[in-house]
XYZ file of C-alpha atoms in Angstrom:
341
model
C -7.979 -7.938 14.290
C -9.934 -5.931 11.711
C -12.377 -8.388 9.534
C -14.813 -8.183 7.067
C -17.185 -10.184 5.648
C -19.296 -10.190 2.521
C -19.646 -6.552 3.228
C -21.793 -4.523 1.012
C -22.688 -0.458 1.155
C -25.344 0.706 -0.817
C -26.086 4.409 -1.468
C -29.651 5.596 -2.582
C -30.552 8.929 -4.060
C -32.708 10.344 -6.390
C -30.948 9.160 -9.191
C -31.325 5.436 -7.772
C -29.326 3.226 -5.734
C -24.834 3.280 -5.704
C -23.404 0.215 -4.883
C -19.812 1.429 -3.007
C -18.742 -1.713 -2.070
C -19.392 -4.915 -3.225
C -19.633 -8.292 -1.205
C -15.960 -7.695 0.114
C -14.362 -9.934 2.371
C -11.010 -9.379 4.251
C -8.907 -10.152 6.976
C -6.601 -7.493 8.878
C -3.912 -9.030 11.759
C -2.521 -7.582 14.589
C 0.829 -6.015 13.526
C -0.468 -5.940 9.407
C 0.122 -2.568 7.320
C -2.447 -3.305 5.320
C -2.652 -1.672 2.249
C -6.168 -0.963 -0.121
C -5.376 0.506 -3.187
C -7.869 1.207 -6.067
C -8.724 4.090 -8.598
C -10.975 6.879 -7.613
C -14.531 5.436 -7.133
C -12.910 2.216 -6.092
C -14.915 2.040 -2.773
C -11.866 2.397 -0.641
C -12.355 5.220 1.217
C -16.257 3.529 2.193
C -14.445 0.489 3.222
C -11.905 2.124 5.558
C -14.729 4.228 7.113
C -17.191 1.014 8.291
C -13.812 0.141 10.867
C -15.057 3.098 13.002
C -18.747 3.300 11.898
C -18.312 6.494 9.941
C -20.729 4.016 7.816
C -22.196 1.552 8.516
C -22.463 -1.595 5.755
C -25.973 -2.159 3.846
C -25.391 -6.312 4.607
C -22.303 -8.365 5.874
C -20.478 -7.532 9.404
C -17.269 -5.717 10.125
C -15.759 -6.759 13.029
C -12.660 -5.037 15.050
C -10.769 -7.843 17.846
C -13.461 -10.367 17.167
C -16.946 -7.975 18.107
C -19.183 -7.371 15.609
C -19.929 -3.506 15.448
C -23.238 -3.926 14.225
C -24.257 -4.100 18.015
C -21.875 -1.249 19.049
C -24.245 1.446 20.761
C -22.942 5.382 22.208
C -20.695 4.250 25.576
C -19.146 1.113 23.645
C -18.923 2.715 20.742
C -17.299 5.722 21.806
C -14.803 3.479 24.053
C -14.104 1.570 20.149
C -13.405 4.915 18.569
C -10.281 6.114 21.336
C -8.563 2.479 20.024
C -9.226 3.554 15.916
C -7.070 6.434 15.342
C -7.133 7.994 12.137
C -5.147 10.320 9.643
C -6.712 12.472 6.025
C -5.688 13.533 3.406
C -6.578 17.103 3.873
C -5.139 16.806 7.770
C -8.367 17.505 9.629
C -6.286 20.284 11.533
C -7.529 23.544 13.000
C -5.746 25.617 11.155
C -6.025 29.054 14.015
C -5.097 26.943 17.158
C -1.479 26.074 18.087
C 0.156 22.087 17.252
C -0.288 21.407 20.871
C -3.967 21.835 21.478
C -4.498 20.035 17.943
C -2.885 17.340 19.310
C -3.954 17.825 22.484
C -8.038 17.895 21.993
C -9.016 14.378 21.869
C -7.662 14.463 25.188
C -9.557 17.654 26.359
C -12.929 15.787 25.190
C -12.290 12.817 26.948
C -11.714 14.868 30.215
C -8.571 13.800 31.180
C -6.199 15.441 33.872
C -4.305 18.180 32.922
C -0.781 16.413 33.977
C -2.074 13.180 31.695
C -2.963 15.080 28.758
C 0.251 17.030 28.913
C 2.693 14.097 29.404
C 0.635 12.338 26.330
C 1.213 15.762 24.239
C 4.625 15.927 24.565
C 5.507 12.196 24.544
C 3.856 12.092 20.952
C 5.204 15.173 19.396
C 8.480 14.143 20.385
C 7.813 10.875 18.498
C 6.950 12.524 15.637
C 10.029 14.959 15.566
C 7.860 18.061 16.481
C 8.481 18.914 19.575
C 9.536 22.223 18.895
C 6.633 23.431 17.085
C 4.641 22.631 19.887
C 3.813 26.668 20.053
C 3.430 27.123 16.588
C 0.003 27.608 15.086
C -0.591 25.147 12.589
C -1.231 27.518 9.755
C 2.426 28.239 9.399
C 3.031 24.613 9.011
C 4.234 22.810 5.598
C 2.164 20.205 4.808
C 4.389 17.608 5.915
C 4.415 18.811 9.126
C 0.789 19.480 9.197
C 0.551 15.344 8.170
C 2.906 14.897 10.996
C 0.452 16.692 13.284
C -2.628 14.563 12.246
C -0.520 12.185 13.177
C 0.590 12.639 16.441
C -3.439 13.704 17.048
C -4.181 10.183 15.950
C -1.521 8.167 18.849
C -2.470 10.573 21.477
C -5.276 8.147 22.680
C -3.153 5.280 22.308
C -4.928 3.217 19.693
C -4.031 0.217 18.777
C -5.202 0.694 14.696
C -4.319 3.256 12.692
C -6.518 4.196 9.534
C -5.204 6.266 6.943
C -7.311 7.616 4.306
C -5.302 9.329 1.102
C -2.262 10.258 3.637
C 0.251 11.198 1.740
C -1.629 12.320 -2.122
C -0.963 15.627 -1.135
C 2.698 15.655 -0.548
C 5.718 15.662 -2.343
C 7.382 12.966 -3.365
C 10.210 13.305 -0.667
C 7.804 14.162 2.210
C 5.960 11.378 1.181
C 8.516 9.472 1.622
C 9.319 10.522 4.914
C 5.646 10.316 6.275
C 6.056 6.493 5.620
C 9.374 6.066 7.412
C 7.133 7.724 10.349
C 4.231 5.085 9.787
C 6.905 2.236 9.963
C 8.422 3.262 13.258
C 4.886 3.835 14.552
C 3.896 -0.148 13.097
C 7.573 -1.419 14.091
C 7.803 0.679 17.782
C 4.198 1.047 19.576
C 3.168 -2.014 17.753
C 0.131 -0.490 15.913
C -1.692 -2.060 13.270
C -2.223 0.167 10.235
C -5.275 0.230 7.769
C -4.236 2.369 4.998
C -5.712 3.384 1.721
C -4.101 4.494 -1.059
C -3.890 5.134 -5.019
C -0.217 5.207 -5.109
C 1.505 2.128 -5.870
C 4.591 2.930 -4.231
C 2.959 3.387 -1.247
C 2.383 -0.231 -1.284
C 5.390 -0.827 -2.447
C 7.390 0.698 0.474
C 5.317 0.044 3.628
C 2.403 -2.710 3.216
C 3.389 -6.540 4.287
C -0.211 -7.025 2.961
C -2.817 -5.515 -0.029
C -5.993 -5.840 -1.459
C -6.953 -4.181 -4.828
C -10.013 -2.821 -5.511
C -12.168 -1.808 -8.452
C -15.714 -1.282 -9.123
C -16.480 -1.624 -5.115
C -15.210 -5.139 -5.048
C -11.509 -6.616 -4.024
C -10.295 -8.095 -7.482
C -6.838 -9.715 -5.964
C -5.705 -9.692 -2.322
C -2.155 -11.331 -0.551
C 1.061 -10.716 0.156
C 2.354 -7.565 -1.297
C 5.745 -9.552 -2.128
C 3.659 -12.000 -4.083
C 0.878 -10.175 -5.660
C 4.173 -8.194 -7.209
C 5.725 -10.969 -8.066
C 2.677 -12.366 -10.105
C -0.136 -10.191 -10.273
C -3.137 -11.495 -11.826
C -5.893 -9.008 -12.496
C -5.530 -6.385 -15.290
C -6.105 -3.330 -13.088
C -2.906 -4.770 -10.477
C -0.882 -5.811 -13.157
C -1.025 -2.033 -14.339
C -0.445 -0.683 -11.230
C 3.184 -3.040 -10.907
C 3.972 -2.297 -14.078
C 4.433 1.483 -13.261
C 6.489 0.223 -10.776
C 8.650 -1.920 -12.719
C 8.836 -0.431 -15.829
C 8.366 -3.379 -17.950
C 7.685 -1.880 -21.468
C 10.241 -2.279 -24.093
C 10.823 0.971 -25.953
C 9.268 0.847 -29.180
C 12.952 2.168 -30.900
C 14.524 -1.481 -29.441
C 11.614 -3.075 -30.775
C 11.861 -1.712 -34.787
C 15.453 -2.321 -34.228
C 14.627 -6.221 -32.946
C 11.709 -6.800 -35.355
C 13.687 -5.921 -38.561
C 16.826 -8.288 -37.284
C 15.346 -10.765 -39.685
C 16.827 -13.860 -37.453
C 14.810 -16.266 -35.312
C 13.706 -14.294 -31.916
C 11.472 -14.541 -28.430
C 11.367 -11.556 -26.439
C 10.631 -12.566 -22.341
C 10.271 -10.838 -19.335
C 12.455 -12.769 -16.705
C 11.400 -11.805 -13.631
C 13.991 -12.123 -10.150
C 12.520 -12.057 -6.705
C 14.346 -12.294 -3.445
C 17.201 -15.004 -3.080
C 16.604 -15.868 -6.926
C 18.685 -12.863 -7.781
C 21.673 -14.877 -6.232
C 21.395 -17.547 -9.527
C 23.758 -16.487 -12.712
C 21.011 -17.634 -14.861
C 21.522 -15.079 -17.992
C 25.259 -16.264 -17.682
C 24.108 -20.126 -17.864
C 21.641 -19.156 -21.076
C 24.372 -17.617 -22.904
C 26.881 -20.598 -22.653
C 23.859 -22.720 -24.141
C 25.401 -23.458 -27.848
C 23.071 -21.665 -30.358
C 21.362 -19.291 -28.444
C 22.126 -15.585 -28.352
C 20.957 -13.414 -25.815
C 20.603 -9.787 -25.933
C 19.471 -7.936 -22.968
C 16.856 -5.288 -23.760
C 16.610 -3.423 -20.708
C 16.321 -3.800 -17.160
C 15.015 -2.425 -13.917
C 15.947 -3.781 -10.195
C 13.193 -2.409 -7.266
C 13.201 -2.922 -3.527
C 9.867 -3.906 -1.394
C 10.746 -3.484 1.947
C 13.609 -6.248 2.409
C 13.030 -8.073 -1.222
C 14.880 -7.839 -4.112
C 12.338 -7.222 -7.558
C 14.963 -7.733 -10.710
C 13.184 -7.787 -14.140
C 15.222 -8.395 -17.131
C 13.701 -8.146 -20.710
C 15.670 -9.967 -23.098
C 15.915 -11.287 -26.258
C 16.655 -15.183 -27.359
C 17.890 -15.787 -30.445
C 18.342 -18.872 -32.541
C 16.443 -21.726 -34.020
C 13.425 -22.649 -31.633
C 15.332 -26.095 -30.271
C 18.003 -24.060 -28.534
C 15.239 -21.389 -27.301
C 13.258 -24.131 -26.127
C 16.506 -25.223 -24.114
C 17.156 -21.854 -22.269
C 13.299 -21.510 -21.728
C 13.338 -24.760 -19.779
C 16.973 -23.854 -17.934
C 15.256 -20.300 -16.891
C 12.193 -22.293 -15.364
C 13.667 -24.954 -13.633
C 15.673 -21.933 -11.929
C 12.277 -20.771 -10.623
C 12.259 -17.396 -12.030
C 8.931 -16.337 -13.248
C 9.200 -16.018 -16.962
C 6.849 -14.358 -19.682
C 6.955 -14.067 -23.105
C 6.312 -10.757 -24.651
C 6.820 -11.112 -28.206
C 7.858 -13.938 -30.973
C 9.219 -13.783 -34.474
């Protein structure tokens, strides 16, 4: 639905030339929540803003339901923009008119009928759980709310992809939370697609079926979200899941471990999905020789998949290790070893 390819933004001022984004190449479907995450200067907001030529890439093409929009000019190009909604960080809002004619001015441009544009108005805020603030002027909002009315701006037109740039940095943790319950039933119910970028790794972690991680204006690892958390591979995404996960030993366990004196691995065993069904720290300990101490532990959910991680420690002679090491991988639980003595 949304592809690009090889795309590359270039900046020039006086200080030279800013390469954004770097020969990126991705592929959005119909129905995706499609995460981009990154650090600040990433090139992620760049990206998202080539999908509805708010810039326009230096070489490569981005294309939205197969056209190129390179050769987009005013009349097509507005009729692309009413299918690209699209929500901000800062809401975009207008802070001295009422909810309903923020929601209700994309409408007013386009010149609909009065009886269209208020059926749309109301059908949306009701979607969006405000339609009782319909009257209110959106200065008195929270900032949830205010979200929830840059939302309900954005479906008014009836896109069919929904970009979201920073949506929910400025909230709360428990209105963020909330704001992606309302992008889920806006994915799940009117069947939009959703662009979204993001710093927040439990953004990804809640909503995206698919991400992409970016860093220095090029995508550095891109998949499923279930399995680029299940085995990340670049430094910058293994960071980001290990905030999620918290897979760092605390040091105290470790002076405790590390002056044991006795034989020792310490491993990361890492459960995802049905694996968390298989008693495989139970079938290690009844392995003659072999102690097993669990360290600590953490257990995450990603949408409808089970995350378990388990640091532990083996101990005994490095025969019997060797023989719970190969019981734990022919169990097909990802494994890691952390530390040896």
């Amino acid at each position: 639905m949304i592809r690009f390819e090889h795309v590359t933004k270039d900046f020039t001022g006086r200080s030279g030339t800013l390469r954004a984004v770097n020969d990126v190449s991705l592929n959005v479907e119909k129905g995706d929540i499609y995460g981009i995450i990154g650090l600040s200067g990433a090139g992620k907001s760049t990206l998202i803003r080539m999908v509805n030529r708010l810039e326009v890439p230096t070489s490569g093409t981005v294309s939205v339901d197969g056209e190129n929009l390179a050769g987009l000019r005013n009349k097509s190009l507005r009729f692309l923009r009413r299918k690209i909604g699209m929500i901000f960080q800062q809401f975009n809002l207008l802070e001295s008119k009422t909810v309903w004619h923020n929601v209700a001015l994309p409408l007013i441009l386009q010149h609909l009928p009065k009886a269209e544009i208020k059926a749309r108005v109301e059908k949306v805020l009701s979607f969006v759980e405000l339609e009782e603030k319909a009257g209110t002027y959106v200065s008195n909002l929270s900032g949830g709310q205010k979200q929830r009315v840059g939302i309900a701006r954005a479906l008014a037109t009836n896109p069919s992809i929904l970009l979201c740039d920073e949506a929910t940095s400025a909230l709360d943790v428990q209105t963020t939370n909330s704001i992606l319950e309302l992008l889920k039933k806006v994915n799940r119910e009117m069947g939009v697609t959703i662009l979204l970028i993001t710093h927040q790794i439990q953004v990804i972690q809640q909503i995206c079926n698919k991400v992409a991680v970016m860093q220095g204006g090029r995508v550095i690892e891109q998949g499923y979200s279930v399995e680029v958390f299940k085995n990340p591979e670049a430094a910058l995404t293994k960071q980001f899941v290990a905030s999620v996960f918290n897979e760092k030993v605390p040091q105290s366990i470790l002076n405790i471990v590390r002056n044991d004196g006795r034989n020792f691995r310490i491993e990361r065993l890492k459960f995802v999905g049905d694996s968390v069904k298989k008693p495989v720290i139970a079938e290690i300990c009844r392995i003659e020789g072999v102690e097993v101490n669990i360290l600590c532990a953490n257990v995450e959910e990603m949408q409808d998949t089970v995350f378990c991680v388990f640091i532990v420690q083996l101990i005994g002679n490095e025969e019997n290790i060797s023989k719970a090491e190969a019981l734990i991988d022919s169990s097909e639980i990802i494994r890691n070893v952390l530390e040896a003595a």
